[in-house]
């Protein structure tokens, strides 16, 4: 939601304000601002640098020359546009990172199922989340087994690559032959019954969370109208 | 009562049937052992008895499978799930893969059946208690030992409250400690009056829990009778099944021409170990 608002608000001040209110403040309260900053920076640094360089030097409507660097010219219009874009990217990546850091995937899936998403879709989503550690563990077991038989999985990159390639087979084949066994076990436990399942638990949804969601949802059409009517000029 | 009437079953694409004209009756409160060499058809019989063959496996079945006298042919797999439960040899692939705790894993079956939440909780706790794994409730099922995972899988079946349990070599992939763990759990269920069809290569385990044993060979039922009689009888070895250790010991003692007094004491010990 923050993301949509950031795009709609436009200008530089809007997204910046929004990031402060909807990303930075909750992150600081949740004591994860450090991790948020690190993750968001890692995520956006490559894009941010290219946005800055391209717009600063190659903004088509750039007239107001700031400085020259060899054959290229940096323009003030380019800088302004780059900063505005960066503000939006910052808001978007901040919002996504905050969501990722605060929401365990399993809770997200359960909440979606409670709101009516099909149990099968929820199952696939959950199973993939929960299966990754199992795949990693199997890879580790097979690595240990192959190493015990003299296969190189340490040392130089090339030697390691040669060592790891034979692992791909067992890891994948193992999971394919498992599919039939898993299917039988799931069906024997009533998984193919149509209709909703009974959920044992779901993440709590406080009145404050609901309020915050509604404020953000309502803000989207409001901003849309405001921007269309030109009321947002003061933000630029 | 779970009844198979002249069941012949052929896997999809297989040239020959894997079960030929098999009939059996599993009464309420009875534990029926199913033995036979590898490839004899134990797993196939378990799949047929649970309804997974042909529903999920495909293939063609003739004859009838009945639960308490009712033909199961028109029932879908999810309708059978609450009446006949099945567990397999591999502990890990029976776990749902979506449960973060043992409690949620055990609850998975009745959750699918959509039972009311209060009943879901009651069933889950009852199943955990029946297998004495309440202490594992908060653990991650993926990180348990094979034996513990097998107990969780069986608890997951019990939570469906089936009238009959079908267990296909539940200890085949377990170490001795895991085997002992599952054997104790099965003995507990048997003593509690559950009705169980259990395929097992480990005849020692069957000796302690079964009242009856069915032997299959190349897809045909060849012997059916009281457990003590069949497991100690002379035919087992010819059918590719290792007799219980006590019986092998007795034969070795006879072959070694031990004194009659020693043999008598051995017999006494063996009789003591046999089910009544
Ligand atoms: N999915 C399958 N498709 C075709 N044939 C199968 C399949 N599974 C088992 N069989 C065959 O059915 C026979 C009985 O196998 P199975 O029931 O697994 O024996 P057991 O469990 O006693 O070792 C064997 O000949 C086996 O090759
Ligand atoms: Mg088998």
Short mmCIF file of C-alpha atoms and ligand atoms in Angstrom, two decimals:
data_model
loop_
_atom_site.label_atom_id
_atom_site.label_comp_id
_atom_site.label_asym_id
_atom_site.label_seq_id
_atom_site.Cartn_x
_atom_site.Cartn_y
_atom_site.Cartn_z
CA UNK A 1 0.00 0.00 0.00
CA UNK A 2 2.81 2.37 0.91
CA UNK A 3 4.25 1.50 -2.48
CA UNK A 4 1.15 2.54 -4.39
CA UNK A 5 0.93 5.75 -2.39
CA UNK A 6 4.55 6.59 -3.06
CA UNK A 7 4.03 6.31 -6.79
CA UNK A 8 0.84 8.36 -6.68
CA UNK A 9 2.09 11.10 -4.42
CA UNK A 10 4.76 12.07 -6.90
CA UNK A 11 7.40 14.68 -6.29
CA UNK A 12 10.21 14.33 -3.79
CA UNK A 13 8.71 15.35 -0.48
CA UNK A 14 5.64 13.07 -0.74
CA UNK A 15 7.41 9.71 -0.94
CA UNK A 16 10.01 10.86 1.56
CA UNK A 17 7.34 11.79 4.10
CA UNK A 18 5.53 8.57 3.44
CA UNK A 19 8.66 6.49 3.92
CA UNK A 20 9.26 8.24 7.22
CA UNK A 21 5.72 7.66 8.49
CA UNK A 22 4.89 4.22 7.10
CA UNK A 23 8.31 2.57 7.04
CA UNK A 24 10.90 4.23 9.26
CA UNK A 25 8.68 4.86 12.30
CA UNK A 26 7.22 1.31 12.46
CA UNK A 27 10.69 -0.15 11.88
CA UNK A 28 12.20 1.90 14.70
CA UNK A 29 9.32 0.94 17.01
CA UNK A 30 9.78 -2.70 16.00
CA UNK A 31 13.56 -2.37 16.64
CA UNK A 32 14.47 -3.65 13.20
CA UNK A 33 15.54 -0.38 11.60
CA UNK A 34 19.16 -1.51 11.28
CA UNK A 35 18.29 -4.71 9.48
CA UNK A 36 15.73 -2.89 7.37
CA UNK A 37 18.25 -0.29 6.26
CA UNK A 38 20.87 -2.89 5.41
CA UNK A 39 18.47 -5.14 3.47
CA UNK A 40 16.75 -2.30 1.63
CA UNK A 41 20.09 -0.73 0.67
CA UNK A 42 21.44 -4.03 -0.63
CA UNK A 43 18.26 -4.53 -2.59
CA UNK A 44 18.16 -1.12 -4.23
CA UNK A 45 21.76 0.09 -4.48
CA UNK A 46 22.37 -1.20 -8.05
CA UNK A 47 19.12 0.30 -9.36
CA UNK A 48 19.60 3.49 -7.41
CA UNK A 49 23.10 4.08 -8.82
CA UNK A 50 22.01 3.50 -12.38
CA UNK A 51 18.94 5.72 -11.98
CA UNK A 52 21.13 8.49 -10.63
CA UNK A 53 23.83 8.23 -13.34
CA UNK A 54 21.45 7.90 -16.28
CA UNK A 55 19.15 10.74 -15.27
CA UNK A 56 21.84 13.08 -14.04
CA UNK A 57 23.75 12.94 -17.32
CA UNK A 58 21.23 11.93 -19.95
CA UNK A 59 17.94 13.58 -18.94
CA UNK A 60 16.45 14.53 -22.33
CA UNK A 61 14.90 17.82 -21.21
CA UNK A 62 17.95 18.87 -19.21
CA UNK A 63 18.93 22.53 -19.85
CA UNK A 64 20.33 23.86 -16.58
CA UNK A 65 23.97 22.70 -16.62
CA UNK A 66 25.44 21.74 -13.26
CA UNK A 67 28.88 20.51 -14.34
CA UNK A 68 30.68 18.78 -17.19
CA UNK A 69 32.37 15.44 -16.99
CA UNK A 70 34.29 14.75 -20.21
CA UNK A 71 31.76 14.36 -23.00
CA UNK A 72 28.67 14.31 -20.75
CA UNK A 73 26.81 17.07 -18.96
CA UNK A 74 25.02 16.86 -15.66
CA UNK A 75 21.79 18.85 -15.57
CA UNK A 76 19.73 20.19 -12.69
CA UNK A 77 16.50 18.82 -14.21
CA UNK A 78 18.15 15.43 -14.45
CA UNK A 79 19.20 15.57 -10.82
CA UNK A 80 15.72 16.56 -9.72
CA UNK A 81 14.09 13.76 -11.67
CA UNK A 82 16.66 11.27 -10.35
CA UNK A 83 16.00 12.31 -6.76
CA UNK A 84 12.25 12.01 -7.21
CA UNK A 85 12.63 8.54 -8.66
CA UNK A 86 15.00 7.57 -5.88
CA UNK A 87 12.48 8.72 -3.28
CA UNK A 88 9.87 6.45 -4.81
CA UNK A 89 12.26 3.52 -5.07
CA UNK A 90 13.24 4.11 -1.45
CA UNK A 91 9.60 4.01 -0.36
CA UNK A 92 8.88 0.89 -2.42
CA UNK A 93 11.90 -1.09 -1.28
CA UNK A 94 11.45 0.10 2.31
CA UNK A 95 7.83 -1.06 2.35
CA UNK A 96 8.65 -4.43 0.78
CA UNK A 97 11.58 -5.01 3.11
CA UNK A 98 9.52 -4.07 6.15
CA UNK A 99 6.85 -6.55 5.09
CA UNK A 100 9.45 -9.26 4.51
CA UNK A 101 11.13 -8.68 7.87
CA UNK A 102 7.93 -8.56 9.91
CA UNK A 103 5.81 -11.27 8.28
CA UNK A 104 6.74 -14.97 8.54
CA UNK A 105 5.61 -16.63 5.27
CA UNK A 106 3.62 -19.27 7.12
CA UNK A 107 1.56 -16.59 8.88
CA UNK A 108 0.91 -14.82 5.62
CA UNK A 109 -0.34 -18.03 4.01
CA UNK A 110 -2.59 -18.93 6.95
CA UNK A 111 -4.04 -15.45 6.95
CA UNK A 112 -4.72 -15.66 3.22
CA UNK A 113 -6.42 -19.04 3.69
CA UNK A 114 -8.57 -17.61 6.48
CA UNK A 115 -9.63 -14.89 4.05
CA UNK A 116 -10.78 -17.47 1.53
CA UNK A 117 -7.74 -18.40 -0.56
CA UNK A 118 -8.04 -22.05 -1.66
CA UNK A 119 -6.49 -24.57 0.77
CA UNK A 120 -4.58 -26.13 -2.13
CA UNK A 121 -2.97 -22.88 -3.17
CA UNK A 122 -2.18 -22.23 0.47
CA UNK A 123 -0.72 -25.74 0.77
CA UNK A 124 1.57 -25.30 -2.22
CA UNK A 125 2.74 -21.94 -0.92
CA UNK A 126 3.33 -23.28 2.58
CA UNK A 127 4.94 -26.50 1.42
CA UNK A 128 7.43 -24.62 -0.71
CA UNK A 129 8.31 -22.37 2.22
CA UNK A 130 8.69 -25.31 4.60
CA UNK A 131 10.41 -27.60 2.10
CA UNK A 132 13.37 -25.37 1.38
CA UNK A 133 15.10 -26.23 4.67
CA UNK A 134 14.42 -29.93 4.00
CA UNK A 135 16.00 -29.67 0.52
CA UNK A 136 18.99 -27.90 1.99
CA UNK A 137 19.29 -30.60 4.62
CA UNK A 138 19.09 -33.38 2.05
CA UNK A 139 21.75 -31.67 -0.03
CA UNK A 140 23.93 -31.54 3.07
CA UNK A 141 23.37 -35.23 3.79
CA UNK A 142 24.18 -36.23 0.23
CA UNK A 143 27.22 -33.96 0.24
CA UNK A 144 28.46 -35.69 3.37
CA UNK A 145 27.81 -39.12 1.84
CA UNK A 146 29.55 -38.26 -1.41
CA UNK A 147 32.46 -36.72 0.45
CA UNK A 148 32.77 -39.88 2.51
CA UNK A 149 33.20 -41.67 -0.81
CA UNK A 150 35.98 -39.30 -1.80
CA UNK A 151 34.11 -36.67 -3.78
CA UNK A 152 35.56 -33.17 -3.61
CA UNK A 153 33.13 -30.58 -2.31
CA UNK A 154 35.76 -28.29 -0.91
CA UNK A 155 38.79 -26.55 -2.41
CA UNK A 156 39.01 -24.44 -5.57
CA UNK A 157 35.89 -23.23 -7.33
CA UNK A 158 36.32 -25.59 -10.28
CA UNK A 159 36.93 -28.60 -8.06
CA UNK A 160 33.91 -27.69 -6.00
CA UNK A 161 31.73 -27.31 -9.08
CA UNK A 162 32.81 -30.74 -10.29
CA UNK A 163 31.99 -32.03 -6.84
CA UNK A 164 28.60 -30.39 -6.61
CA UNK A 165 27.24 -31.33 -10.06
CA UNK A 166 26.81 -35.03 -9.20
CA UNK A 167 24.70 -33.91 -6.24
CA UNK A 168 22.04 -32.31 -8.42
CA UNK A 169 20.83 -35.71 -9.62
CA UNK A 170 20.18 -37.35 -6.25
CA UNK A 171 18.72 -34.17 -4.75
CA UNK A 172 16.20 -33.75 -7.58
CA UNK A 173 15.47 -37.43 -8.26
CA UNK A 174 15.00 -38.01 -4.57
CA UNK A 175 12.34 -35.35 -4.47
CA UNK A 176 10.61 -36.65 -7.62
CA UNK A 177 10.25 -40.25 -6.39
CA UNK A 178 8.96 -38.79 -3.16
CA UNK A 179 6.09 -37.13 -4.95
CA UNK A 180 4.05 -40.33 -5.33
CA UNK A 181 4.58 -41.30 -1.70
CA UNK A 182 3.60 -37.81 -0.57
CA UNK A 183 0.52 -37.79 -2.79
CA UNK A 184 -0.69 -41.10 -1.33
CA UNK A 185 -0.13 -39.90 2.21
CA UNK A 186 -1.93 -36.59 1.58
CA UNK A 187 -4.94 -38.21 -0.05
CA UNK A 188 -5.18 -40.75 2.76
CA UNK A 189 -5.54 -37.77 5.09
CA UNK A 190 -8.47 -36.25 3.29
CA UNK A 191 -6.50 -33.55 1.47
CA UNK A 192 -8.62 -33.82 -1.70
CA UNK A 193 -11.85 -32.98 0.09
CA UNK A 194 -13.38 -29.93 -1.59
CA UNK A 195 -14.28 -26.90 0.48
CA UNK A 196 -12.71 -24.97 3.34
CA UNK A 197 -10.52 -26.61 5.97
CA UNK A 198 -10.75 -25.99 9.69
CA UNK A 199 -7.82 -23.84 10.72
CA UNK A 200 -6.13 -24.51 14.03
CA UNK A 201 -4.90 -20.96 14.39
CA UNK A 202 -4.29 -17.82 12.41
CA UNK A 203 -2.25 -14.73 13.05
CA UNK A 204 -4.01 -12.22 15.32
CA UNK A 205 -5.42 -9.17 13.56
CA UNK A 206 -5.77 -6.31 16.01
CA UNK A 207 -8.20 -3.42 15.67
CA UNK A 208 -5.21 -1.09 15.21
CA UNK A 209 -3.87 -3.20 12.34
CA UNK A 210 -7.28 -3.14 10.67
CA UNK A 211 -7.51 0.63 11.13
CA UNK A 212 -4.05 1.18 9.67
CA UNK A 213 -4.95 -0.96 6.65
CA UNK A 214 -8.17 0.96 6.03
CA UNK A 215 -6.41 4.33 6.30
CA UNK A 216 -3.88 3.22 3.69
CA UNK A 217 -6.54 1.77 1.41
CA UNK A 218 -8.67 4.92 1.57
CA UNK A 219 -5.63 7.13 1.04
CA UNK A 220 -5.09 5.69 -2.44
CA UNK A 221 -8.27 7.05 -4.09
CA UNK A 222 -7.94 10.27 -2.10
CA UNK A 223 -4.44 10.88 -3.36
CA UNK A 224 -5.49 9.92 -6.86
CA UNK A 225 -8.23 12.55 -6.83
CA UNK A 226 -6.03 15.12 -5.13
CA UNK A 227 -3.32 14.67 -7.69
CA UNK A 228 -5.71 14.79 -10.62
CA UNK A 229 -7.12 18.09 -9.29
CA UNK A 230 -3.62 19.49 -8.90
CA UNK A 231 -3.77 19.93 -5.10
CA UNK A 232 -0.39 18.35 -4.55
CA UNK A 233 1.70 21.14 -6.03
CA UNK A 234 3.02 22.14 -2.58
CA UNK A 235 4.81 18.81 -2.26
CA UNK A 236 7.20 19.58 -5.09
CA UNK B 1 -15.20 -54.92 10.01
CA UNK B 2 -13.03 -54.45 6.91
CA UNK B 3 -13.72 -57.04 4.23
CA UNK B 4 -12.03 -57.87 0.95
CA UNK B 5 -14.10 -60.13 -1.28
CA UNK B 6 -12.21 -61.90 -4.09
CA UNK B 7 -10.11 -58.85 -4.87
CA UNK B 8 -7.96 -58.88 -7.97
CA UNK B 9 -5.98 -55.73 -8.65
CA UNK B 10 -3.72 -54.73 -11.51
CA UNK B 11 -1.59 -51.57 -11.54
CA UNK B 12 -2.07 -49.23 -14.50
CA UNK B 13 0.13 -50.44 -17.34
CA UNK B 14 1.16 -53.65 -15.56
CA UNK B 15 0.97 -56.85 -17.64
CA UNK B 16 -0.36 -59.00 -14.76
CA UNK B 17 -2.42 -58.40 -11.65
CA UNK B 18 -0.41 -57.91 -8.43
CA UNK B 19 -3.23 -59.36 -6.33
CA UNK B 20 -5.19 -62.45 -7.35
CA UNK B 21 -8.54 -63.27 -5.83
CA UNK B 22 -7.65 -62.21 -2.28
CA UNK B 23 -10.32 -62.37 0.42
CA UNK B 24 -9.87 -61.34 4.03
CA UNK B 25 -11.81 -60.13 7.03
CA UNK B 26 -10.45 -57.77 9.67
CA UNK B 27 -12.77 -57.72 12.66
CA UNK B 28 -13.10 -54.84 15.09
CA UNK B 29 -10.47 -55.10 17.80
CA UNK B 30 -8.42 -57.58 15.80
CA UNK B 31 -4.76 -57.17 14.82
CA UNK B 32 -4.05 -59.02 11.60
CA UNK B 33 -0.43 -59.50 10.52
CA UNK B 34 0.35 -59.56 6.81
CA UNK B 35 3.57 -61.27 5.80
CA UNK B 36 5.22 -62.39 2.58
CA UNK B 37 8.47 -62.09 0.67
CA UNK B 38 9.50 -58.83 -1.03
CA UNK B 39 7.30 -58.16 -4.05
CA UNK B 40 4.69 -60.61 -2.76
CA UNK B 41 2.04 -57.89 -2.80
CA UNK B 42 1.92 -56.61 0.80
CA UNK B 43 2.02 -52.95 -0.15
CA UNK B 44 -0.50 -53.54 -2.93
CA UNK B 45 -2.89 -55.21 -0.49
CA UNK B 46 -2.50 -52.27 1.92
CA UNK B 47 -3.23 -49.77 -0.86
CA UNK B 48 -6.33 -51.72 -1.89
CA UNK B 49 -7.56 -52.11 1.69
CA UNK B 50 -7.19 -48.38 2.33
CA UNK B 51 -8.90 -47.43 -0.92
CA UNK B 52 -5.86 -45.63 -2.36
CA UNK B 53 -5.78 -48.30 -5.08
CA UNK B 54 -7.45 -47.74 -7.46
CA UNK B 55 -8.62 -44.22 -6.39
CA UNK B 56 -5.23 -42.51 -6.32
CA UNK B 57 -3.04 -45.22 -7.91
CA UNK B 58 -5.25 -45.90 -10.94
CA UNK B 59 -5.30 -49.48 -12.22
CA UNK B 60 -8.22 -51.90 -12.27
CA UNK B 61 -9.86 -53.69 -9.37
CA UNK B 62 -12.40 -56.49 -9.44
CA UNK B 63 -14.10 -57.88 -6.36
CA UNK B 64 -15.31 -55.73 -3.46
CA UNK B 65 -13.87 -53.83 -0.51
CA UNK B 66 -16.41 -53.29 2.28
CA UNK B 67 -16.32 -51.32 5.53
CA UNK B 68 -18.83 -52.59 8.08
CA UNK B 69 -20.73 -54.29 5.29
CA UNK B 70 -20.91 -51.18 3.09
CA UNK B 71 -19.37 -51.35 -0.37
CA UNK B 72 -16.68 -48.64 -0.60
CA UNK B 73 -16.71 -48.42 -4.40
CA UNK B 74 -18.86 -45.25 -4.58
CA UNK B 75 -16.86 -43.42 -1.88
CA UNK B 76 -14.25 -40.79 -2.72
CA UNK B 77 -10.85 -40.93 -1.04
CA UNK B 78 -11.67 -38.10 1.37
CA UNK B 79 -14.80 -39.95 2.43
CA UNK B 80 -12.76 -43.07 3.14
CA UNK B 81 -10.09 -41.11 5.03
CA UNK B 82 -12.17 -41.01 8.20
CA UNK B 83 -12.95 -44.74 8.03
CA UNK B 84 -9.69 -46.47 7.09
CA UNK B 85 -6.33 -44.93 7.92
CA UNK B 86 -3.07 -45.97 6.26
CA UNK B 87 0.56 -45.44 7.27
CA UNK B 88 3.62 -46.23 5.16
CA UNK B 89 7.20 -47.29 5.68
CA UNK B 90 8.88 -43.98 4.98
CA UNK B 91 8.46 -41.66 7.96
CA UNK B 92 9.43 -38.40 6.28
CA UNK B 93 7.22 -38.58 3.17
CA UNK B 94 4.12 -39.13 5.28
CA UNK B 95 4.46 -35.79 6.98
CA UNK B 96 2.29 -33.10 5.45
CA UNK B 97 5.29 -30.82 4.99
CA UNK B 98 3.26 -27.78 6.03
CA UNK B 99 3.16 -28.19 9.79
CA UNK B 100 5.66 -26.29 11.89
CA UNK B 101 4.87 -28.37 14.98
CA UNK B 102 3.91 -31.97 15.77
CA UNK B 103 0.59 -30.69 17.11
CA UNK B 104 -0.30 -29.10 13.76
CA UNK B 105 0.93 -32.19 11.92
CA UNK B 106 -1.37 -34.48 13.90
CA UNK B 107 -4.25 -32.04 13.35
CA UNK B 108 -3.70 -31.96 9.57
CA UNK B 109 -6.10 -34.82 8.69
CA UNK B 110 -9.14 -33.63 10.67
CA UNK B 111 -8.40 -30.07 9.50
CA UNK B 112 -8.83 -31.31 5.93
CA UNK B 113 -12.08 -33.00 6.88
CA UNK B 114 -13.34 -29.66 8.17
CA UNK B 115 -14.32 -30.87 11.65
CA UNK B 116 -15.30 -28.06 14.05
CA UNK B 117 -12.32 -26.44 15.76
CA UNK B 118 -13.15 -27.62 19.28
CA UNK B 119 -13.41 -31.20 18.04
CA UNK B 120 -10.18 -30.73 16.07
CA UNK B 121 -8.38 -29.88 19.29
CA UNK B 122 -9.98 -32.77 21.18
CA UNK B 123 -9.02 -35.27 18.48
CA UNK B 124 -5.47 -33.98 18.22
CA UNK B 125 -4.87 -34.18 21.95
CA UNK B 126 -6.45 -37.61 22.16
CA UNK B 127 -4.20 -38.92 19.37
CA UNK B 128 -1.08 -37.44 20.96
CA UNK B 129 -2.03 -39.08 24.26
CA UNK B 130 -2.79 -42.45 22.65
CA UNK B 131 0.76 -42.61 21.32
CA UNK B 132 2.29 -40.96 24.40
CA UNK B 133 3.91 -38.20 22.37
CA UNK B 134 2.36 -35.21 24.14
CA UNK B 135 5.88 -34.08 24.99
CA UNK B 136 6.70 -33.74 21.28
CA UNK B 137 3.72 -31.48 20.57
CA UNK B 138 5.75 -28.30 20.10
CA UNK B 139 8.65 -29.86 18.21
CA UNK B 140 9.31 -29.42 14.47
CA UNK B 141 8.27 -32.76 12.90
CA UNK B 142 11.02 -32.53 10.28
CA UNK B 143 13.68 -32.62 12.99
CA UNK B 144 12.49 -35.74 14.84
CA UNK B 145 14.04 -39.21 14.67
CA UNK B 146 12.51 -41.69 12.21
CA UNK B 147 10.81 -43.60 15.01
CA UNK B 148 9.32 -40.43 16.48
CA UNK B 149 8.16 -39.32 13.01
CA UNK B 150 6.45 -42.68 12.53
CA UNK B 151 4.60 -42.22 15.83
CA UNK B 152 3.56 -38.75 14.67
CA UNK B 153 2.31 -40.22 11.38
CA UNK B 154 0.26 -42.85 13.21
CA UNK B 155 -1.10 -40.21 15.59
CA UNK B 156 -2.08 -38.21 12.49
CA UNK B 157 -4.12 -41.23 11.37
CA UNK B 158 -5.74 -41.74 14.76
CA UNK B 159 -6.86 -38.12 14.72
CA UNK B 160 -9.00 -39.02 11.70
CA UNK B 161 -10.74 -41.56 14.00
CA UNK B 162 -10.79 -44.36 11.44
CA UNK B 163 -12.49 -47.63 12.36
CA UNK B 164 -9.53 -49.53 10.92
CA UNK B 165 -5.80 -48.88 10.59
CA UNK B 166 -3.66 -50.24 7.76
CA UNK B 167 0.09 -50.08 8.39
CA UNK B 168 2.50 -50.96 5.59
CA UNK B 169 5.81 -52.02 7.14
CA UNK B 170 5.79 -49.23 9.71
CA UNK B 171 9.23 -50.19 11.03
CA UNK B 172 11.00 -51.10 7.77
CA UNK B 173 13.04 -47.91 7.63
CA UNK B 174 13.70 -47.58 11.34
CA UNK B 175 16.73 -48.42 13.46
CA UNK B 176 16.30 -50.86 16.38
CA UNK B 177 15.42 -48.05 18.79
CA UNK B 178 12.79 -46.67 16.40
CA UNK B 179 11.42 -50.17 15.78
CA UNK B 180 11.06 -50.76 19.50
CA UNK B 181 9.31 -47.41 19.87
CA UNK B 182 6.76 -48.18 17.14
CA UNK B 183 6.31 -51.80 18.31
CA UNK B 184 5.45 -50.56 21.81
CA UNK B 185 2.98 -48.07 20.36
CA UNK B 186 1.33 -50.78 18.24
CA UNK B 187 1.08 -53.07 21.24
CA UNK B 188 -0.59 -50.24 23.14
CA UNK B 189 -3.09 -49.65 20.33
CA UNK B 190 -3.75 -53.39 20.01
CA UNK B 191 -4.37 -53.68 23.74
CA UNK B 192 -6.71 -50.70 23.47
CA UNK B 193 -8.93 -52.60 21.03
CA UNK B 194 -7.92 -50.96 17.72
CA UNK B 195 -8.47 -52.93 14.56
CA UNK B 196 -5.23 -53.06 12.60
CA UNK B 197 -3.93 -54.67 9.43
CA UNK B 198 -0.14 -54.56 9.67
CA UNK B 199 2.28 -55.70 6.97
CA UNK B 200 5.66 -56.55 8.52
CA UNK B 201 8.80 -58.45 7.63
CA UNK B 202 9.75 -58.47 11.30
CA UNK B 203 7.89 -61.56 12.49
CA UNK B 204 9.20 -61.05 16.03
CA UNK B 205 7.21 -57.85 16.21
CA UNK B 206 4.06 -59.57 14.90
CA UNK B 207 4.38 -62.35 17.45
CA UNK B 208 3.74 -59.90 20.26
CA UNK B 209 0.74 -58.06 18.83
CA UNK B 210 -1.17 -60.16 16.28
CA UNK B 211 -3.95 -62.61 16.87
CA UNK B 212 -4.05 -63.72 13.26
CA UNK B 213 -1.60 -63.77 10.37
CA UNK B 214 -2.17 -63.82 6.63
CA UNK B 215 0.65 -64.90 4.34
CA UNK B 216 0.70 -63.82 0.71
CA UNK B 217 2.88 -65.18 -2.06
CA UNK B 218 2.98 -63.78 -5.58
CA UNK B 219 -0.23 -61.86 -5.00
CA UNK B 220 -2.21 -64.80 -3.60
CA UNK B 221 -3.30 -65.42 -0.03
CA UNK B 222 -1.70 -68.76 0.81
CA UNK B 223 -2.04 -69.09 4.59
CA UNK B 224 -4.45 -67.57 7.08
CA UNK B 225 -4.60 -68.60 10.72
CA UNK B 226 -3.73 -67.95 14.36
CA UNK B 227 -0.50 -65.95 14.70
CA UNK B 228 1.28 -68.38 17.03
CA UNK B 229 0.55 -71.32 14.72
CA UNK B 230 1.62 -69.71 11.45
CA UNK B 231 4.63 -67.82 12.80
CA UNK B 232 6.04 -70.94 14.46
CA UNK B 233 5.00 -73.31 11.67
CA UNK B 234 7.36 -74.95 9.21
CA UNK B 235 6.15 -73.29 5.98
CA UNK B 236 7.36 -69.73 6.56
CA UNK B 237 10.90 -70.12 5.27
CA UNK B 238 9.64 -71.59 1.98
CA UNK B 239 7.48 -68.52 1.52
CA UNK B 240 10.48 -66.21 1.83
CA UNK B 241 9.73 -65.00 5.36
CA UNK B 242 12.22 -65.21 8.21
CA UNK B 243 10.59 -66.88 11.25
CA UNK B 244 10.86 -65.16 14.65
CA UNK B 245 14.27 -65.34 16.34
CA UNK B 246 13.02 -67.72 19.04
CA UNK B 247 11.91 -70.24 16.40
CA UNK B 248 15.19 -70.00 14.52
CA UNK B 249 16.98 -70.49 17.83
CA UNK B 250 14.89 -73.58 18.56
CA UNK B 251 15.70 -75.07 15.15
CA UNK B 252 19.38 -74.34 15.56
CA UNK B 253 19.27 -76.02 18.99
CA UNK B 254 17.63 -79.12 17.53
CA UNK B 255 20.14 -79.25 14.66
CA UNK B 256 23.00 -78.96 17.16
CA UNK B 257 21.60 -81.98 19.06
CA UNK B 258 21.42 -80.17 22.40
CA UNK B 259 20.34 -82.30 25.40
CA UNK B 260 16.59 -82.80 25.85
CA UNK B 261 16.59 -80.93 29.18
CA UNK B 262 18.06 -77.82 27.53
CA UNK B 263 15.51 -78.04 24.70
CA UNK B 264 12.69 -78.34 27.22
CA UNK B 265 13.84 -75.22 29.03
CA UNK B 266 14.16 -73.39 25.69
CA UNK B 267 10.60 -74.43 24.77
CA UNK B 268 9.39 -73.14 28.09
CA UNK B 269 11.01 -69.77 27.45
CA UNK B 270 9.58 -69.64 23.92
CA UNK B 271 6.08 -70.54 25.07
CA UNK B 272 6.40 -67.74 27.59
CA UNK B 273 7.15 -65.29 24.79
CA UNK B 274 4.23 -66.40 22.59
CA UNK B 275 0.93 -64.53 22.55
CA UNK B 276 -1.84 -66.26 24.42
N1 LIG C 1 3.20 -48.87 -9.11
C1 LIG C 1 3.33 -50.11 -9.59
N2 LIG C 1 3.10 -50.38 -10.90
C2 LIG C 1 3.23 -51.63 -11.39
N3 LIG C 1 3.57 -52.69 -10.66
C3 LIG C 1 3.81 -52.50 -9.36
C4 LIG C 1 3.71 -51.22 -8.75
N4 LIG C 1 4.01 -51.35 -7.44
C5 LIG C 1 4.27 -52.65 -7.22
N5 LIG C 1 4.16 -53.35 -8.37
C6 LIG C 1 4.34 -54.79 -8.53
O1 LIG C 1 3.38 -55.45 -7.74
C7 LIG C 1 3.96 -56.59 -7.10
C8 LIG C 1 3.77 -56.51 -5.60
O2 LIG C 1 4.53 -55.43 -5.10
P1 LIG C 1 4.37 -54.89 -3.62
O3 LIG C 1 2.93 -54.86 -3.27
O4 LIG C 1 5.11 -53.60 -3.53
O5 LIG C 1 5.12 -56.03 -2.81
P2 LIG C 1 5.66 -56.00 -1.29
O6 LIG C 1 5.11 -54.80 -0.61
O7 LIG C 1 5.17 -57.29 -0.71
O8 LIG C 1 7.14 -55.99 -1.37
C9 LIG C 1 5.43 -56.63 -7.53
O9 LIG C 1 5.57 -57.55 -8.56
C10 LIG C 1 5.68 -55.23 -8.00
O10 LIG C 1 6.64 -55.24 -9.01
MG1 LIG C 2 6.03 -53.19 0.32
#
